[in-house]
Amino acid sequence: MSPDLLPQILLVAREWPGSIPGAPHQHSVDYASMWAGAHVRPIPATTSQLQEEAKWLKRTVAEFDRLAAEEPASGVTRTLGVEYLEAPDQAYQQQDAASFKKETGLPGFRKHAKSELPEGVALGYEYETFCINSPVYCETLLRKFVLRGGKTMQKNLRSEWEAFSLAENVAFVINASGAGFGDPTCFPTRGQTVVTDLVHVQKTITRQNKDGSWSFLIPRFFNGGTIVGGTKEPDDWRQKPCVATRKKLLEEGLKIEPLSHGDGKITPRKTIKEVGVISDVVGRRPTRHGGMRIEVEERRIPQYPNKDMNCSVIHAYGAGGRGYEISWGVANEVLTLASPLLARL
């Protein structure tokens, strides 16, 4: 999008970026972006929905690659990703360096030899990827938007169509509300993690267990500690962190922590009492049955009789837990939908 258009864009939100990176003193459970890990962790594109998301991920990888090289202060950092699977399906087993790079844009794929695998793990592999310090990154994006002339408004909208009342001659509205406005196909997926002082962690490691649970470590570079996680609990509306869950997350995280540096110079923490907890985090991932909704919806709004055309909303919500890793691909889709709407002005 042309920079000339930024002064004509109004960004409306109930909540905004703002915290000390790695040490949030308070947060909203519905604003998960600021408290995410976050990392780029591809999954095999075995369905039409996942194939679409893979295209968005690949586009995002290209932008993260640029940011890590040209704007390291943005909070995007290159690192090594490691996956351990106790019961990998065929799609995981069939991956190789060529297919992985083609699907994700990420280099460095290497399957681990059996001698490298932790006990109980059937498949392990590594690849070059990115970790994002989410508070730093969100604040960077907002700062760039404002410095280029974009406008902001703090408001709790009740409907995407309400946005047409906020300014004169609104061309269209982009509904990037996360969970939509009353969409019955949307639901929360509760995630609980722990921000810790394990600052020596240099790789993002994920272990998928046979029972469907997993453990992960996500280093939050720029002195943001390390995220230890995590849970994936659909339709769970609990806001408070569960003490028993925290204990389990830390215990499982310590099992993979020695694999996160591997140089022999770091003494692993042996008990959870040795781990400094900065914060317990609970967030609701805005999930949608069938995947993201990305489309244009038009309707006539009676209270705007001076408009000679329908009001247009571009919907772009329901990313679940993949918001960061598909973000730039989704933005490109939105831009494609916006172009003809801009052309008719």
XYZ file of C-alpha atoms in Angstrom:
345
model
C 0.000 0.000 0.000
C 1.262 3.465 -0.859
C 2.652 5.462 2.097
C 0.491 8.337 0.824
C -2.581 6.451 2.027
C -1.437 6.076 5.642
C -2.677 9.519 6.764
C -6.122 8.380 5.614
C -6.124 5.208 7.739
C -7.718 5.176 11.190
C -6.719 2.285 13.450
C -9.410 1.569 16.050
C -8.858 -0.792 18.985
C -9.943 -1.366 22.556
C -6.436 -2.346 23.684
C -3.016 -1.267 22.524
C 0.608 -2.407 22.863
C 2.267 -1.229 26.035
C 4.421 -3.098 28.541
C 7.947 -3.724 29.693
C 9.178 -6.469 27.331
C 9.191 -9.807 29.069
C 7.667 -8.522 32.290
C 4.011 -7.642 31.788
C 2.480 -6.479 35.066
C -1.057 -6.868 33.790
C -2.771 -7.960 30.626
C -6.109 -8.671 29.050
C -6.843 -12.315 28.383
C -8.539 -11.310 25.113
C -5.520 -9.406 23.775
C -3.270 -12.390 23.232
C -0.874 -10.727 20.772
C 1.170 -8.913 23.399
C 1.693 -12.054 25.465
C 2.412 -14.591 22.744
C 5.708 -16.504 22.613
C 6.080 -16.071 19.638
C 7.842 -18.189 17.029
C 7.496 -19.416 13.455
C 6.771 -23.108 13.698
C 5.454 -24.617 10.445
C 3.177 -27.646 10.312
C 2.707 -29.871 7.259
C 0.068 -28.529 4.864
C -2.112 -31.634 4.737
C -5.494 -29.923 4.179
C -6.726 -27.169 1.878
C -6.924 -24.821 4.854
C -3.350 -25.601 5.916
C -2.163 -25.207 2.326
C -3.613 -21.705 2.265
C -1.993 -20.928 5.603
C 1.319 -22.297 4.303
C 1.281 -19.693 1.526
C 0.672 -16.961 4.082
C 3.438 -18.328 6.304
C 5.917 -18.332 3.430
C 5.111 -14.694 2.667
C 5.551 -13.851 6.358
C 8.893 -15.665 6.498
C 10.148 -13.438 3.680
C 9.197 -10.304 5.631
C 10.655 -11.609 8.892
C 13.867 -12.385 7.027
C 14.029 -8.776 5.886
C 13.218 -7.396 9.339
C 15.816 -9.572 11.078
C 18.479 -8.395 8.627
C 17.548 -4.727 8.216
C 15.626 -3.853 11.391
C 16.822 -6.132 14.215
C 15.400 -3.716 16.790
C 11.932 -4.676 15.535
C 12.043 -7.702 17.838
C 12.400 -10.363 15.125
C 15.432 -12.620 15.661
C 16.785 -15.532 13.649
C 17.303 -18.686 15.651
C 17.195 -22.469 15.385
C 13.914 -24.340 15.710
C 13.890 -27.941 16.946
C 10.940 -30.347 16.856
C 10.617 -33.598 18.786
C 7.638 -35.861 18.089
C 6.709 -38.975 20.024
C 4.145 -40.158 17.469
C 4.729 -38.388 14.135
C 2.195 -38.923 11.374
C 3.151 -39.691 7.794
C 3.242 -36.038 6.737
C 5.939 -35.257 9.291
C 7.933 -38.357 8.422
C 7.933 -37.589 4.696
C 9.389 -34.094 5.050
C 12.889 -33.470 3.738
C 15.028 -30.391 3.246
C 13.704 -29.675 -0.249
C 9.999 -30.084 0.512
C 10.284 -28.178 3.781
C 12.044 -25.234 2.126
C 9.559 -25.188 -0.758
C 6.544 -25.152 1.547
C 7.824 -22.782 4.240
C 10.673 -20.736 2.801
C 12.799 -21.747 5.793
C 16.287 -23.206 5.201
C 18.441 -25.523 7.267
C 16.098 -28.503 7.616
C 17.896 -31.536 9.046
C 16.478 -34.739 10.467
C 18.157 -35.904 13.655
C 19.824 -39.275 13.886
C 18.392 -41.747 16.385
C 21.396 -41.159 18.612
C 20.401 -37.490 18.930
C 16.819 -38.132 20.031
C 15.664 -37.828 23.645
C 14.061 -40.868 25.224
C 10.576 -41.563 23.906
C 10.985 -39.428 20.777
C 10.454 -41.084 17.390
C 11.319 -38.145 15.128
C 13.420 -35.043 15.576
C 14.428 -32.335 13.150
C 15.716 -28.777 13.110
C 15.460 -25.770 10.829
C 16.286 -22.080 10.748
C 13.404 -19.928 11.936
C 12.461 -16.766 13.822
C 11.432 -15.828 17.343
C 9.514 -12.631 17.968
C 9.640 -10.547 21.122
C 5.945 -9.748 20.881
C 5.807 -6.576 23.045
C 8.760 -5.057 21.180
C 7.381 -6.111 17.806
C 3.834 -4.827 18.400
C 5.109 -1.500 19.670
C 7.474 -1.207 16.691
C 4.665 -1.735 14.187
C 2.426 0.785 15.926
C 5.227 3.349 16.171
C 6.001 3.041 12.448
C 2.312 3.402 11.599
C 1.960 6.595 13.648
C 5.237 8.133 12.461
C 4.106 7.672 8.861
C 0.919 9.585 9.515
C -1.560 6.888 10.515
C -4.269 7.854 13.001
C -5.402 5.916 16.076
C -8.522 5.784 18.233
C -9.126 3.820 21.417
C -12.695 2.546 21.362
C -14.591 -0.611 22.233
C -16.539 -1.285 19.035
C -19.655 -3.445 19.295
C -19.820 -4.197 15.573
C -17.565 -3.903 12.556
C -20.301 -1.790 10.929
C -20.130 0.706 13.787
C -16.749 1.795 12.428
C -18.464 3.606 9.550
C -19.783 6.139 12.078
C -16.333 7.170 13.286
C -15.345 9.390 10.357
C -16.727 11.022 7.235
C -16.635 9.260 3.878
C -15.281 5.931 5.092
C -14.213 3.974 2.008
C -14.174 0.581 3.711
C -13.488 -1.102 7.043
C -11.019 -3.917 7.717
C -12.337 -6.216 10.420
C -9.166 -7.609 11.991
C -10.880 -8.072 15.334
C -9.433 -11.489 16.137
C -12.614 -13.281 17.126
C -15.026 -11.361 14.915
C -18.199 -9.741 16.214
C -20.589 -12.482 17.240
C -19.476 -14.941 14.561
C -20.920 -18.274 15.781
C -18.057 -20.198 14.177
C -15.490 -18.472 16.413
C -14.376 -19.798 19.778
C -11.539 -19.150 22.236
C -8.608 -21.509 22.602
C -7.133 -20.925 26.025
C -3.369 -20.957 26.292
C -1.344 -20.839 29.489
C 2.391 -20.185 29.523
C 5.055 -19.022 31.958
C 7.533 -16.205 31.334
C 10.769 -17.284 33.025
C 14.322 -16.115 33.637
C 15.848 -18.895 31.485
C 17.725 -16.282 29.476
C 20.386 -18.718 28.261
C 17.885 -20.525 25.986
C 18.971 -19.898 22.389
C 16.742 -22.289 20.425
C 13.000 -22.635 20.243
C 12.208 -26.259 21.055
C 8.864 -28.033 20.839
C 8.073 -31.567 21.966
C 4.787 -33.124 20.844
C 3.666 -35.940 23.115
C 1.604 -39.027 22.320
C -1.308 -37.792 24.405
C -1.690 -34.644 22.288
C -0.018 -32.305 24.772
C 3.254 -30.563 24.120
C 6.073 -28.673 25.772
C 7.917 -25.753 24.275
C 10.597 -23.192 25.009
C 10.551 -19.897 23.143
C 13.404 -17.477 23.842
C 12.215 -13.890 23.904
C 15.370 -12.124 22.802
C 16.149 -8.534 23.894
C 16.243 -9.577 27.562
C 12.651 -10.751 27.574
C 13.285 -14.094 29.269
C 11.983 -17.377 27.879
C 8.411 -18.559 27.415
C 7.729 -22.036 28.804
C 4.525 -23.618 27.576
C 2.018 -24.492 26.916
C -1.629 -25.484 26.727
C -4.232 -25.550 23.972
C -7.712 -25.675 25.490
C -10.607 -25.033 23.072
C -13.759 -23.386 24.447
C -12.097 -22.835 27.832
C -13.026 -19.393 29.159
C -10.962 -19.446 32.367
C -9.022 -16.232 32.839
C -6.828 -17.036 35.817
C -3.662 -19.136 35.535
C -3.897 -22.621 37.001
C -1.199 -23.333 39.605
C -1.130 -27.057 38.800
C -0.732 -26.257 35.104
C 2.174 -23.934 35.848
C 3.913 -26.686 37.808
C 3.443 -29.190 34.982
C 4.630 -26.728 32.324
C 7.814 -25.967 34.243
C 8.522 -29.635 34.980
C 8.115 -30.595 31.328
C 10.026 -27.531 30.177
C 13.027 -28.439 32.314
C 13.204 -31.807 30.549
C 13.950 -30.119 27.221
C 15.846 -27.137 28.643
C 19.277 -28.881 28.488
C 18.726 -29.301 24.732
C 18.237 -25.571 24.226
C 21.908 -24.606 24.391
C 23.961 -27.806 24.157
C 27.377 -26.217 24.537
C 28.124 -27.686 27.950
C 28.833 -24.258 29.433
C 25.411 -23.812 31.007
C 24.384 -25.682 34.136
C 20.779 -26.828 33.598
C 18.185 -25.967 36.233
C 17.245 -29.219 37.937
C 14.072 -28.289 39.813
C 11.301 -25.783 39.235
C 12.359 -24.020 42.434
C 15.481 -22.934 40.555
C 13.416 -21.252 37.826
C 12.548 -17.599 38.289
C 8.974 -16.936 37.212
C 8.467 -13.459 35.787
C 4.808 -13.882 34.975
C 2.020 -16.384 34.444
C 0.204 -15.703 31.193
C -3.251 -16.740 30.025
C -4.498 -15.747 26.581
C -7.483 -16.608 24.436
C -6.411 -17.465 20.917
C -9.166 -16.253 18.547
C -9.956 -19.480 16.700
C -12.531 -20.124 13.981
C -13.984 -23.360 12.642
C -12.826 -23.691 9.038
C -9.915 -21.310 9.478
C -9.652 -17.582 8.916
C -12.412 -15.563 7.340
C -10.905 -13.408 4.611
C -13.506 -11.905 2.305
C -15.419 -8.743 1.438
C -18.941 -8.239 2.759
C -21.147 -5.412 1.535
C -24.410 -4.059 2.858
C -26.455 -0.910 2.646
C -26.546 1.049 5.902
C -29.719 3.196 6.127
C -28.201 5.886 8.350
C -25.760 6.822 5.598
C -28.143 7.999 2.866
C -25.456 10.147 1.267
C -23.517 7.074 0.192
C -24.187 6.031 -3.384
C -22.746 2.551 -2.889
C -22.772 -0.266 -0.373
C -20.584 -0.112 2.710
C -17.745 -2.633 2.401
C -16.061 -4.593 5.177
C -12.977 -6.717 4.549
C -13.047 -9.512 7.106
C -9.680 -10.867 8.279
C -10.035 -12.692 11.585
C -9.887 -16.106 13.235
C -6.172 -16.943 12.998
C -6.132 -18.937 16.241
C -2.594 -19.471 17.473
C -0.971 -18.744 14.105
C -1.391 -14.981 14.022
C 2.265 -14.006 13.960
C 3.498 -16.663 11.565
C 0.866 -15.981 8.878
C 0.409 -12.248 9.508
C 2.153 -10.746 6.487
C 0.566 -13.247 4.133
C -2.868 -12.346 5.481
C -2.052 -8.641 5.145
C -1.190 -9.233 1.501
C -4.554 -10.960 0.972
C -6.319 -7.974 2.542
C -4.407 -5.583 0.309
C -5.508 -7.568 -2.742
C -9.143 -7.262 -1.641
C -8.732 -3.563 -0.834
C -7.245 -2.551 -4.184
C -10.510 -2.616 -6.207
C -12.316 -0.823 -3.378
C -9.731 1.949 -3.509
C -9.906 2.082 -7.292
C -13.621 2.886 -7.274
C -13.191 6.001 -5.134
